[in-house]
Amino acid sequence: MKQPKLLIIGFVWPEPNSTAAGSRMLQLIDMFKNSGYQITFVSASSKTNQSFALEAIGVQTASIQLNHSGFDDFISELNPQIVIFDRFMTEEQFGWRVTENCPNAIKILDTEDLHFLRKGRQIALKQGIPFDDSFLYNDFTKREIASIYRSDLSLIISEEEMCFLRGEFEINPNLLVYLPFLLNPITSAQIEALPKFEERSNFVTIGNFRHEPNLDAVLYLKQTIWPLIKAKLPEAELHIYGAYPTEKVLQLNNEKEGFLVKGHVADVNTVMQNSRICLAPLRFGAGLKGKVIDAMTNGTPCIMTTVAAEGIFNLMETDDCVLDNPKDYAKQAVLLYKDPSEWQFYSNNGFKVINERFQKEKFEKALINTIENLSNNLARHRQENFIGQLLQHHTIQSTKYMSKWIEAKQIQNPN
């Protein structure tokens, strides 16, 4: 029996050591590999020094072009049973081509996070207004919701985002699959091997600087939160890690203030294990936050804002570590830094969250079963998604001919 084929169209080449999105993509690839799929990953973006070597794990790769009919020949020859779009922008660009050339392929959108939710929160922050549901209705929303309808399934990483989509936008639950980070359990032996409270020192924060919420959080730390912590802990340092720091970010480095910009780190686990507290004061964003998961995995208590904690804890105990007021935030950070018993409680709580809420076996089986059922009932599934059919029709008529016009113009004017 032939291996089923999966095509993943990446918005970028995955960088698991730089971004949570890269880690998420590797988790998806691992899941489908273990389920017997032959995987091909393509992208129109350029690779970087941080790009993961997919070929080394048996994934075929190819570069593709935007607005180019060469993709039609490529996908027709490959003839995949499943196509995953990495973020809605990729579905916008290539979805109609998949529909025309492989109409029976199951189309899955991996949202990564809801971009319109992140954008709405960013707009509210810039305007100095508390976020409410009115900020959900922006141009990103129209595009992303349309992409969800055009897809057969959409992978949603956060329970909070599931609530927005099913509640506020009344999207059919049959179009959505809750798929958080897919993690292995943390064993007692692994916990015992981690550095203890007295073996750790200083604070840490981490995040790709190309991601605007991370840049904003570092500036917020520099201007507001870190001075409050430093006043109470004059010997402490904050170590800031992240890929692609700009010159503006590097200039924030100040040894006298203990505010140390370290840049990219190859092994996030090492820096988390050496640190006593992780700080995640995100003021806008969406999805699940990789830095919070990394901290908990390594036994490092994390002080978070509501946005940073969203979707991770559900009803589990975190109240004292989820704070939006900067003075309260700094006070709790100082308390955990100095109090071994409080530190140990939240360290243990992190292991509990990982082991109870993000076990990959549970979610992987559910998704594979959903895909198998969908494969057997694809025509009916699409028939019941009339809005998706409507949007697909108009997208093919508009996006298709815009793309062909761009391609023709490029041929006429290659320079």
mmCIF file of N, CA and C in Angstrom, residues 29-147:
data_model
loop_
_atom_site.group_PDB
_atom_site.id
_atom_site.type_symbol
_atom_site.label_atom_id
_atom_site.label_comp_id
_atom_site.label_asym_id
_atom_site.label_seq_id
_atom_site.Cartn_x
_atom_site.Cartn_y
_atom_site.Cartn_z
ATOM 1 N N ILE A 29 4.973 17.948 11.666
ATOM 2 C CA ILE A 29 5.701 17.063 10.763
ATOM 3 C C ILE A 29 5.965 15.721 11.440
ATOM 4 N N ASP A 30 6.397 15.760 12.689
ATOM 5 C CA ASP A 30 6.680 14.531 13.426
ATOM 6 C C ASP A 30 5.426 13.673 13.563
ATOM 7 N N MET A 31 4.284 14.313 13.825
ATOM 8 C CA MET A 31 3.033 13.581 13.974
ATOM 9 C C MET A 31 2.661 12.861 12.679
ATOM 10 N N PHE A 32 2.732 13.563 11.549
ATOM 11 C CA PHE A 32 2.346 12.945 10.281
ATOM 12 C C PHE A 32 3.363 11.898 9.832
ATOM 13 N N LYS A 33 4.637 12.111 10.139
ATOM 14 C CA LYS A 33 5.643 11.085 9.829
ATOM 15 C C LYS A 33 5.330 9.794 10.572
ATOM 16 N N ASN A 34 5.015 9.917 11.862
ATOM 17 C CA ASN A 34 4.700 8.745 12.669
ATOM 18 C C ASN A 34 3.415 8.064 12.229
ATOM 19 N N SER A 35 2.578 8.795 11.493
ATOM 20 C CA SER A 35 1.330 8.220 10.987
ATOM 21 C C SER A 35 1.483 7.657 9.577
ATOM 22 N N GLY A 36 2.716 7.643 9.075
ATOM 23 C CA GLY A 36 2.986 6.981 7.807
ATOM 24 C C GLY A 36 2.903 7.838 6.566
ATOM 25 N N TYR A 37 2.874 9.161 6.712
ATOM 26 C CA TYR A 37 2.754 10.038 5.555
ATOM 27 C C TYR A 37 4.120 10.317 4.918
ATOM 28 N N GLN A 38 4.110 10.439 3.603
ATOM 29 C CA GLN A 38 5.263 10.927 2.860
ATOM 30 C C GLN A 38 5.111 12.449 2.772
ATOM 31 N N ILE A 39 6.055 13.185 3.327
ATOM 32 C CA ILE A 39 5.873 14.628 3.512
ATOM 33 C C ILE A 39 6.782 15.422 2.575
ATOM 34 N N THR A 40 6.191 16.416 1.937
ATOM 35 C CA THR A 40 6.935 17.382 1.134
ATOM 36 C C THR A 40 6.652 18.773 1.696
ATOM 37 N N PHE A 41 7.715 19.526 1.931
ATOM 38 C CA PHE A 41 7.579 20.894 2.457
ATOM 39 C C PHE A 41 8.110 21.853 1.396
ATOM 40 N N VAL A 42 7.291 22.859 1.075
ATOM 41 C CA VAL A 42 7.706 23.868 0.092
ATOM 42 C C VAL A 42 7.448 25.256 0.663
ATOM 43 N N SER A 43 8.176 26.224 0.132
ATOM 44 C CA SER A 43 7.963 27.609 0.557
ATOM 45 C C SER A 43 8.490 28.549 -0.517
ATOM 46 N N ALA A 44 7.850 29.707 -0.600
ATOM 47 C CA ALA A 44 8.315 30.742 -1.518
ATOM 48 C C ALA A 44 9.321 31.676 -0.843
ATOM 49 N N SER A 45 9.543 31.490 0.455
ATOM 50 C CA SER A 45 10.481 32.346 1.176
ATOM 51 C C SER A 45 11.904 31.815 1.008
ATOM 52 N N SER A 46 12.860 32.597 1.440
ATOM 53 C CA SER A 46 14.264 32.190 1.387
ATOM 54 C C SER A 46 14.666 31.527 2.696
ATOM 55 N N LYS A 47 15.559 30.562 2.616
ATOM 56 C CA LYS A 47 16.074 29.932 3.829
ATOM 57 C C LYS A 47 17.067 30.860 4.524
ATOM 58 N N THR A 48 17.224 30.658 5.828
ATOM 59 C CA THR A 48 18.186 31.418 6.615
ATOM 60 C C THR A 48 19.141 30.442 7.301
ATOM 61 N N ASN A 49 20.100 31.000 8.012
ATOM 62 C CA ASN A 49 21.027 30.154 8.765
ATOM 63 C C ASN A 49 20.324 29.379 9.875
ATOM 64 N N GLN A 50 19.139 29.859 10.285
ATOM 65 C CA GLN A 50 18.398 29.218 11.371
ATOM 66 C C GLN A 50 17.389 28.181 10.865
ATOM 67 N N SER A 51 17.247 28.050 9.545
ATOM 68 C CA SER A 51 16.259 27.133 8.990
ATOM 69 C C SER A 51 16.616 25.684 9.319
ATOM 70 N N PHE A 52 15.605 24.925 9.721
ATOM 71 C CA PHE A 52 15.813 23.530 10.102
ATOM 72 C C PHE A 52 16.083 22.684 8.860
ATOM 73 N N ALA A 53 17.009 21.716 8.983
ATOM 74 C CA ALA A 53 17.358 20.829 7.869
ATOM 75 C C ALA A 53 16.309 19.720 7.755
ATOM 76 N N LEU A 54 15.223 20.007 7.073
ATOM 77 C CA LEU A 54 14.122 19.053 6.965
ATOM 78 C C LEU A 54 14.534 17.776 6.247
ATOM 79 N N GLU A 55 15.440 17.897 5.298
ATOM 80 C CA GLU A 55 15.874 16.712 4.554
ATOM 81 C C GLU A 55 16.504 15.672 5.479
ATOM 82 N N ALA A 56 17.110 16.143 6.565
ATOM 83 C CA ALA A 56 17.786 15.230 7.494
ATOM 84 C C ALA A 56 16.805 14.330 8.233
ATOM 85 N N ILE A 57 15.526 14.702 8.254
ATOM 86 C CA ILE A 57 14.524 13.864 8.922
ATOM 87 C C ILE A 57 13.579 13.216 7.904
ATOM 88 N N GLY A 58 14.023 13.172 6.656
ATOM 89 C CA GLY A 58 13.262 12.447 5.637
ATOM 90 C C GLY A 58 12.144 13.225 4.982
ATOM 91 N N VAL A 59 12.151 14.550 5.114
ATOM 92 C CA VAL A 59 11.128 15.384 4.481
ATOM 93 C C VAL A 59 11.679 15.928 3.164
ATOM 94 N N GLN A 60 10.937 15.737 2.089
ATOM 95 C CA GLN A 60 11.344 16.290 0.806
ATOM 96 C C GLN A 60 11.044 17.787 0.789
ATOM 97 N N THR A 61 11.888 18.558 0.126
ATOM 98 C CA THR A 61 11.701 20.009 0.102
ATOM 99 C C THR A 61 11.832 20.537 -1.325
ATOM 100 N N ALA A 62 11.217 21.690 -1.542
ATOM 101 C CA ALA A 62 11.336 22.372 -2.832
ATOM 102 C C ALA A 62 11.003 23.840 -2.636
ATOM 103 N N SER A 63 11.581 24.667 -3.479
ATOM 104 C CA SER A 63 11.242 26.093 -3.481
ATOM 105 C C SER A 63 10.168 26.335 -4.530
ATOM 106 N N ILE A 64 9.246 27.229 -4.222
ATOM 107 C CA ILE A 64 8.175 27.573 -5.150
ATOM 108 C C ILE A 64 8.140 29.084 -5.321
ATOM 109 N N GLN A 65 7.406 29.546 -6.307
ATOM 110 C CA GLN A 65 7.302 30.970 -6.583
ATOM 111 C C GLN A 65 5.862 31.441 -6.418
ATOM 112 N N LEU A 66 5.718 32.662 -5.953
ATOM 113 C CA LEU A 66 4.406 33.290 -5.895
ATOM 114 C C LEU A 66 3.963 33.665 -7.304
ATOM 115 N N ASN A 67 2.662 33.569 -7.530
ATOM 116 C CA ASN A 67 2.085 34.021 -8.801
ATOM 117 C C ASN A 67 2.793 33.392 -10.001
ATOM 118 N N HIS A 68 2.974 32.078 -9.931
ATOM 119 C CA HIS A 68 3.682 31.383 -11.003
ATOM 120 C C HIS A 68 3.001 30.041 -11.259
ATOM 121 N N SER A 69 2.706 29.781 -12.527
ATOM 122 C CA SER A 69 1.986 28.568 -12.883
ATOM 123 C C SER A 69 2.834 27.306 -12.726
ATOM 124 N N GLY A 70 4.133 27.458 -12.458
ATOM 125 C CA GLY A 70 4.968 26.295 -12.206
ATOM 126 C C GLY A 70 4.476 25.489 -11.019
ATOM 127 N N PHE A 71 3.831 26.160 -10.059
ATOM 128 C CA PHE A 71 3.283 25.441 -8.911
ATOM 129 C C PHE A 71 2.173 24.491 -9.345
ATOM 130 N N ASP A 72 1.417 24.860 -10.381
ATOM 131 C CA ASP A 72 0.331 23.999 -10.861
ATOM 132 C C ASP A 72 0.883 22.659 -11.351
ATOM 133 N N ASP A 73 1.972 22.722 -12.107
ATOM 134 C CA ASP A 73 2.584 21.485 -12.606
ATOM 135 C C ASP A 73 3.148 20.674 -11.442
ATOM 136 N N PHE A 74 3.756 21.371 -10.489
ATOM 137 C CA PHE A 74 4.375 20.693 -9.347
ATOM 138 C C PHE A 74 3.346 19.919 -8.533
ATOM 139 N N ILE A 75 2.245 20.565 -8.180
ATOM 140 C CA ILE A 75 1.278 19.903 -7.300
ATOM 141 C C ILE A 75 0.476 18.844 -8.059
ATOM 142 N N SER A 76 0.277 19.053 -9.346
ATOM 143 C CA SER A 76 -0.428 18.037 -10.139
ATOM 144 C C SER A 76 0.373 16.743 -10.190
ATOM 145 N N GLU A 77 1.690 16.888 -10.340
ATOM 146 C CA GLU A 77 2.550 15.704 -10.380
ATOM 147 C C GLU A 77 2.638 15.036 -9.010
ATOM 148 N N LEU A 78 2.725 15.839 -7.951
ATOM 149 C CA LEU A 78 2.815 15.281 -6.602
ATOM 150 C C LEU A 78 1.510 14.618 -6.202
ATOM 151 N N ASN A 79 0.402 15.270 -6.517
ATOM 152 C CA ASN A 79 -0.952 14.756 -6.238
ATOM 153 C C ASN A 79 -1.117 14.325 -4.773
ATOM 154 N N PRO A 80 -0.983 15.257 -3.826
ATOM 155 C CA PRO A 80 -1.079 14.909 -2.404
ATOM 156 C C PRO A 80 -2.518 14.651 -1.974
ATOM 157 N N GLN A 81 -2.646 13.830 -0.933
ATOM 158 C CA GLN A 81 -3.970 13.596 -0.349
ATOM 159 C C GLN A 81 -4.353 14.715 0.631
ATOM 160 N N ILE A 82 -3.345 15.349 1.216
ATOM 161 C CA ILE A 82 -3.565 16.432 2.171
ATOM 162 C C ILE A 82 -2.630 17.580 1.843
ATOM 163 N N VAL A 83 -3.142 18.800 1.942
ATOM 164 C CA VAL A 83 -2.316 20.006 1.823
ATOM 165 C C VAL A 83 -2.529 20.848 3.074
ATOM 166 N N ILE A 84 -1.430 21.202 3.738
ATOM 167 C CA ILE A 84 -1.494 22.088 4.909
ATOM 168 C C ILE A 84 -0.952 23.452 4.514
ATOM 169 N N PHE A 85 -1.750 24.474 4.783
ATOM 170 C CA PHE A 85 -1.323 25.853 4.564
ATOM 171 C C PHE A 85 -0.809 26.421 5.884
ATOM 172 N N ASP A 86 0.411 26.894 5.870
ATOM 173 C CA ASP A 86 1.023 27.486 7.058
ATOM 174 C C ASP A 86 0.627 28.959 7.138
ATOM 175 N N ARG A 87 -0.425 29.233 7.881
ATOM 176 C CA ARG A 87 -0.996 30.574 8.066
ATOM 177 C C ARG A 87 -1.892 30.978 6.887
ATOM 178 N N PHE A 88 -2.814 31.878 7.177
ATOM 179 C CA PHE A 88 -3.862 32.178 6.200
ATOM 180 C C PHE A 88 -3.311 32.856 4.956
ATOM 181 N N MET A 89 -2.190 33.576 5.078
ATOM 182 C CA MET A 89 -1.617 34.246 3.915
ATOM 183 C C MET A 89 -1.210 33.242 2.837
ATOM 184 N N THR A 90 -0.752 32.070 3.282
ATOM 185 C CA THR A 90 -0.356 31.034 2.339
ATOM 186 C C THR A 90 -1.574 30.434 1.636
ATOM 187 N N GLU A 91 -2.653 30.268 2.396
ATOM 188 C CA GLU A 91 -3.888 29.773 1.773
ATOM 189 C C GLU A 91 -4.408 30.768 0.743
ATOM 190 N N GLU A 92 -4.312 32.056 1.041
ATOM 191 C CA GLU A 92 -4.733 33.077 0.082
ATOM 192 C C GLU A 92 -3.954 32.960 -1.222
ATOM 193 N N GLN A 93 -2.661 32.710 -1.101
ATOM 194 C CA GLN A 93 -1.797 32.709 -2.275
ATOM 195 C C GLN A 93 -1.919 31.429 -3.106
ATOM 196 N N PHE A 94 -2.067 30.282 -2.417
ATOM 197 C CA PHE A 94 -1.989 29.007 -3.127
ATOM 198 C C PHE A 94 -3.264 28.166 -3.052
ATOM 199 N N GLY A 95 -4.222 28.568 -2.236
ATOM 200 C CA GLY A 95 -5.418 27.755 -2.057
ATOM 201 C C GLY A 95 -6.176 27.490 -3.336
ATOM 202 N N TRP A 96 -6.339 28.516 -4.161
ATOM 203 C CA TRP A 96 -7.107 28.332 -5.386
ATOM 204 C C TRP A 96 -6.385 27.407 -6.362
ATOM 205 N N ARG A 97 -5.068 27.434 -6.345
ATOM 206 C CA ARG A 97 -4.298 26.544 -7.219
ATOM 207 C C ARG A 97 -4.443 25.084 -6.765
ATOM 208 N N VAL A 98 -4.457 24.867 -5.449
ATOM 209 C CA VAL A 98 -4.678 23.524 -4.928
ATOM 210 C C VAL A 98 -6.057 23.024 -5.343
ATOM 211 N N THR A 99 -7.062 23.881 -5.209
ATOM 212 C CA THR A 99 -8.435 23.503 -5.561
ATOM 213 C C THR A 99 -8.558 23.139 -7.040
ATOM 214 N N GLU A 100 -7.905 23.899 -7.906
ATOM 215 C CA GLU A 100 -8.009 23.639 -9.337
ATOM 216 C C GLU A 100 -7.270 22.375 -9.759
ATOM 217 N N ASN A 101 -6.105 22.129 -9.172
ATOM 218 C CA ASN A 101 -5.251 21.043 -9.641
ATOM 219 C C ASN A 101 -5.401 19.750 -8.844
ATOM 220 N N CYS A 102 -5.803 19.847 -7.578
ATOM 221 C CA CYS A 102 -6.021 18.658 -6.733
ATOM 222 C C CYS A 102 -7.322 18.833 -5.957
ATOM 223 N N PRO A 103 -8.463 18.806 -6.661
ATOM 224 C CA PRO A 103 -9.737 19.126 -6.012
ATOM 225 C C PRO A 103 -10.131 18.170 -4.892
ATOM 226 N N ASN A 104 -9.573 16.974 -4.874
ATOM 227 C CA ASN A 104 -9.938 16.004 -3.843
ATOM 228 C C ASN A 104 -8.981 15.994 -2.657
ATOM 229 N N ALA A 105 -7.971 16.851 -2.690
ATOM 230 C CA ALA A 105 -7.047 16.931 -1.560
ATOM 231 C C ALA A 105 -7.726 17.629 -0.384
ATOM 232 N N ILE A 106 -7.533 17.096 0.805
ATOM 233 C CA ILE A 106 -8.048 17.742 2.018
ATOM 234 C C ILE A 106 -7.191 18.964 2.315
ATOM 235 N N LYS A 107 -7.838 20.111 2.445
ATOM 236 C CA LYS A 107 -7.114 21.368 2.683
ATOM 237 C C LYS A 107 -7.210 21.731 4.165
ATOM 238 N N ILE A 108 -6.053 21.826 4.803
ATOM 239 C CA ILE A 108 -5.990 22.121 6.232
ATOM 240 C C ILE A 108 -5.231 23.421 6.435
ATOM 241 N N LEU A 109 -5.829 24.330 7.174
ATOM 242 C CA LEU A 109 -5.178 25.596 7.527
ATOM 243 C C LEU A 109 -4.623 25.491 8.936
ATOM 244 N N ASP A 110 -3.314 25.670 9.078
ATOM 245 C CA ASP A 110 -2.717 25.791 10.406
ATOM 246 C C ASP A 110 -2.585 27.273 10.704
ATOM 247 N N THR A 111 -3.481 27.791 11.531
ATOM 248 C CA THR A 111 -3.514 29.235 11.777
ATOM 249 C C THR A 111 -2.285 29.740 12.530
ATOM 250 N N GLU A 112 -1.576 28.854 13.251
ATOM 251 C CA GLU A 112 -0.468 29.215 14.159
ATOM 252 C C GLU A 112 -1.004 29.986 15.354
ATOM 253 N N ASP A 113 -1.578 31.141 15.110
ATOM 254 C CA ASP A 113 -2.416 31.855 16.073
ATOM 255 C C ASP A 113 -3.366 32.702 15.251
ATOM 256 N N LEU A 114 -4.370 33.271 15.887
ATOM 257 C CA LEU A 114 -5.303 34.106 15.135
ATOM 258 C C LEU A 114 -4.686 35.491 14.947
ATOM 259 N N HIS A 115 -4.278 35.760 13.730
ATOM 260 C CA HIS A 115 -3.603 37.018 13.443
ATOM 261 C C HIS A 115 -4.506 38.225 13.703
ATOM 262 N N PHE A 116 -5.804 38.043 13.430
ATOM 263 C CA PHE A 116 -6.713 39.183 13.631
ATOM 264 C C PHE A 116 -6.885 39.515 15.106
ATOM 265 N N LEU A 117 -6.780 38.511 15.974
ATOM 266 C CA LEU A 117 -6.870 38.756 17.414
ATOM 267 C C LEU A 117 -5.648 39.520 17.888
ATOM 268 N N ARG A 118 -4.480 39.092 17.439
ATOM 269 C CA ARG A 118 -3.252 39.793 17.784
ATOM 270 C C ARG A 118 -3.280 41.240 17.285
ATOM 271 N N LYS A 119 -3.753 41.417 16.037
ATOM 272 C CA LYS A 119 -3.806 42.763 15.460
ATOM 273 C C LYS A 119 -4.782 43.650 16.214
ATOM 274 N N GLY A 120 -5.944 43.094 16.579
ATOM 275 C CA GLY A 120 -6.921 43.876 17.328
ATOM 276 C C GLY A 120 -6.376 44.336 18.663
ATOM 277 N N ARG A 121 -5.668 43.472 19.350
ATOM 278 C CA ARG A 121 -5.071 43.849 20.636
ATOM 279 C C ARG A 121 -3.977 44.895 20.460
ATOM 280 N N GLN A 122 -3.235 44.782 19.377
ATOM 281 C CA GLN A 122 -2.188 45.766 19.105
ATOM 282 C C GLN A 122 -2.798 47.150 18.835
ATOM 283 N N ILE A 123 -3.883 47.172 18.081
ATOM 284 C CA ILE A 123 -4.562 48.446 17.794
ATOM 285 C C ILE A 123 -5.070 49.078 19.080
ATOM 286 N N ALA A 124 -5.679 48.270 19.949
ATOM 287 C CA ALA A 124 -6.191 48.782 21.225
ATOM 288 C C ALA A 124 -5.059 49.351 22.076
ATOM 289 N N LEU A 125 -3.928 48.664 22.115
ATOM 290 C CA LEU A 125 -2.783 49.136 22.901
ATOM 291 C C LEU A 125 -2.269 50.469 22.376
ATOM 292 N N LYS A 126 -2.151 50.591 21.058
ATOM 293 C CA LYS A 126 -1.656 51.833 20.464
ATOM 294 C C LYS A 126 -2.603 52.998 20.736
ATOM 295 N N GLN A 127 -3.890 52.694 20.803
ATOM 296 C CA GLN A 127 -4.878 53.750 21.053
ATOM 297 C C GLN A 127 -5.050 54.028 22.542
ATOM 298 N N GLY A 128 -4.429 53.202 23.383
ATOM 299 C CA GLY A 128 -4.548 53.380 24.828
ATOM 300 C C GLY A 128 -5.930 53.083 25.357
ATOM 301 N N ILE A 129 -6.618 52.140 24.688
ATOM 302 C CA ILE A 129 -7.991 51.789 25.044
ATOM 303 C C ILE A 129 -8.030 50.315 25.445
ATOM 304 N N PRO A 130 -8.767 49.954 26.488
ATOM 305 C CA PRO A 130 -8.881 48.525 26.834
ATOM 306 C C PRO A 130 -9.456 47.724 25.678
ATOM 307 N N PHE A 131 -8.899 46.558 25.447
ATOM 308 C CA PHE A 131 -9.363 45.705 24.357
ATOM 309 C C PHE A 131 -10.763 45.188 24.644
ATOM 310 N N ASP A 132 -11.622 45.224 23.626
ATOM 311 C CA ASP A 132 -12.927 44.562 23.713
ATOM 312 C C ASP A 132 -13.231 43.940 22.353
ATOM 313 N N ASP A 133 -14.391 43.300 22.244
ATOM 314 C CA ASP A 133 -14.707 42.549 21.028
ATOM 315 C C ASP A 133 -14.791 43.423 19.782
ATOM 316 N N SER A 134 -14.993 44.727 19.945
ATOM 317 C CA SER A 134 -15.084 45.584 18.766
ATOM 318 C C SER A 134 -13.775 45.597 17.979
ATOM 319 N N PHE A 135 -12.652 45.354 18.662
ATOM 320 C CA PHE A 135 -11.358 45.345 17.984
ATOM 321 C C PHE A 135 -11.131 44.070 17.179
ATOM 322 N N LEU A 136 -12.015 43.097 17.320
ATOM 323 C CA LEU A 136 -11.893 41.865 16.535
ATOM 324 C C LEU A 136 -12.269 42.088 15.078
ATOM 325 N N TYR A 137 -12.969 43.165 14.800
ATOM 326 C CA TYR A 137 -13.488 43.377 13.459
ATOM 327 C C TYR A 137 -12.570 44.321 12.688
ATOM 328 N N ASN A 138 -11.467 43.754 12.189
ATOM 329 C CA ASN A 138 -10.501 44.510 11.403
ATOM 330 C C ASN A 138 -10.289 43.798 10.070
ATOM 331 N N ASP A 139 -9.465 44.362 9.201
ATOM 332 C CA ASP A 139 -9.282 43.777 7.870
ATOM 333 C C ASP A 139 -8.650 42.390 7.937
ATOM 334 N N PHE A 140 -7.777 42.153 8.924
ATOM 335 C CA PHE A 140 -7.192 40.828 9.089
ATOM 336 C C PHE A 140 -8.292 39.796 9.372
ATOM 337 N N THR A 141 -9.301 40.212 10.115
ATOM 338 C CA THR A 141 -10.387 39.301 10.467
ATOM 339 C C THR A 141 -11.096 38.799 9.228
ATOM 340 N N LYS A 142 -11.415 39.697 8.333
ATOM 341 C CA LYS A 142 -12.145 39.314 7.118
ATOM 342 C C LYS A 142 -11.336 38.310 6.304
ATOM 343 N N ARG A 143 -10.048 38.544 6.204
ATOM 344 C CA ARG A 143 -9.188 37.656 5.412
ATOM 345 C C ARG A 143 -9.026 36.292 6.094
ATOM 346 N N GLU A 144 -8.776 36.313 7.403
ATOM 347 C CA GLU A 144 -8.488 35.066 8.093
ATOM 348 C C GLU A 144 -9.735 34.189 8.233
ATOM 349 N N ILE A 145 -10.866 34.809 8.539
ATOM 350 C CA ILE A 145 -12.115 34.042 8.633
ATOM 351 C C ILE A 145 -12.482 33.449 7.271
ATOM 352 N N ALA A 146 -12.273 34.216 6.204
ATOM 353 C CA ALA A 146 -12.545 33.701 4.857
ATOM 354 C C ALA A 146 -11.666 32.495 4.558
ATOM 355 N N SER A 147 -10.405 32.557 4.983
ATOM 356 C CA SER A 147 -9.482 31.450 4.772
ATOM 357 C C SER A 147 -9.930 30.207 5.538
#
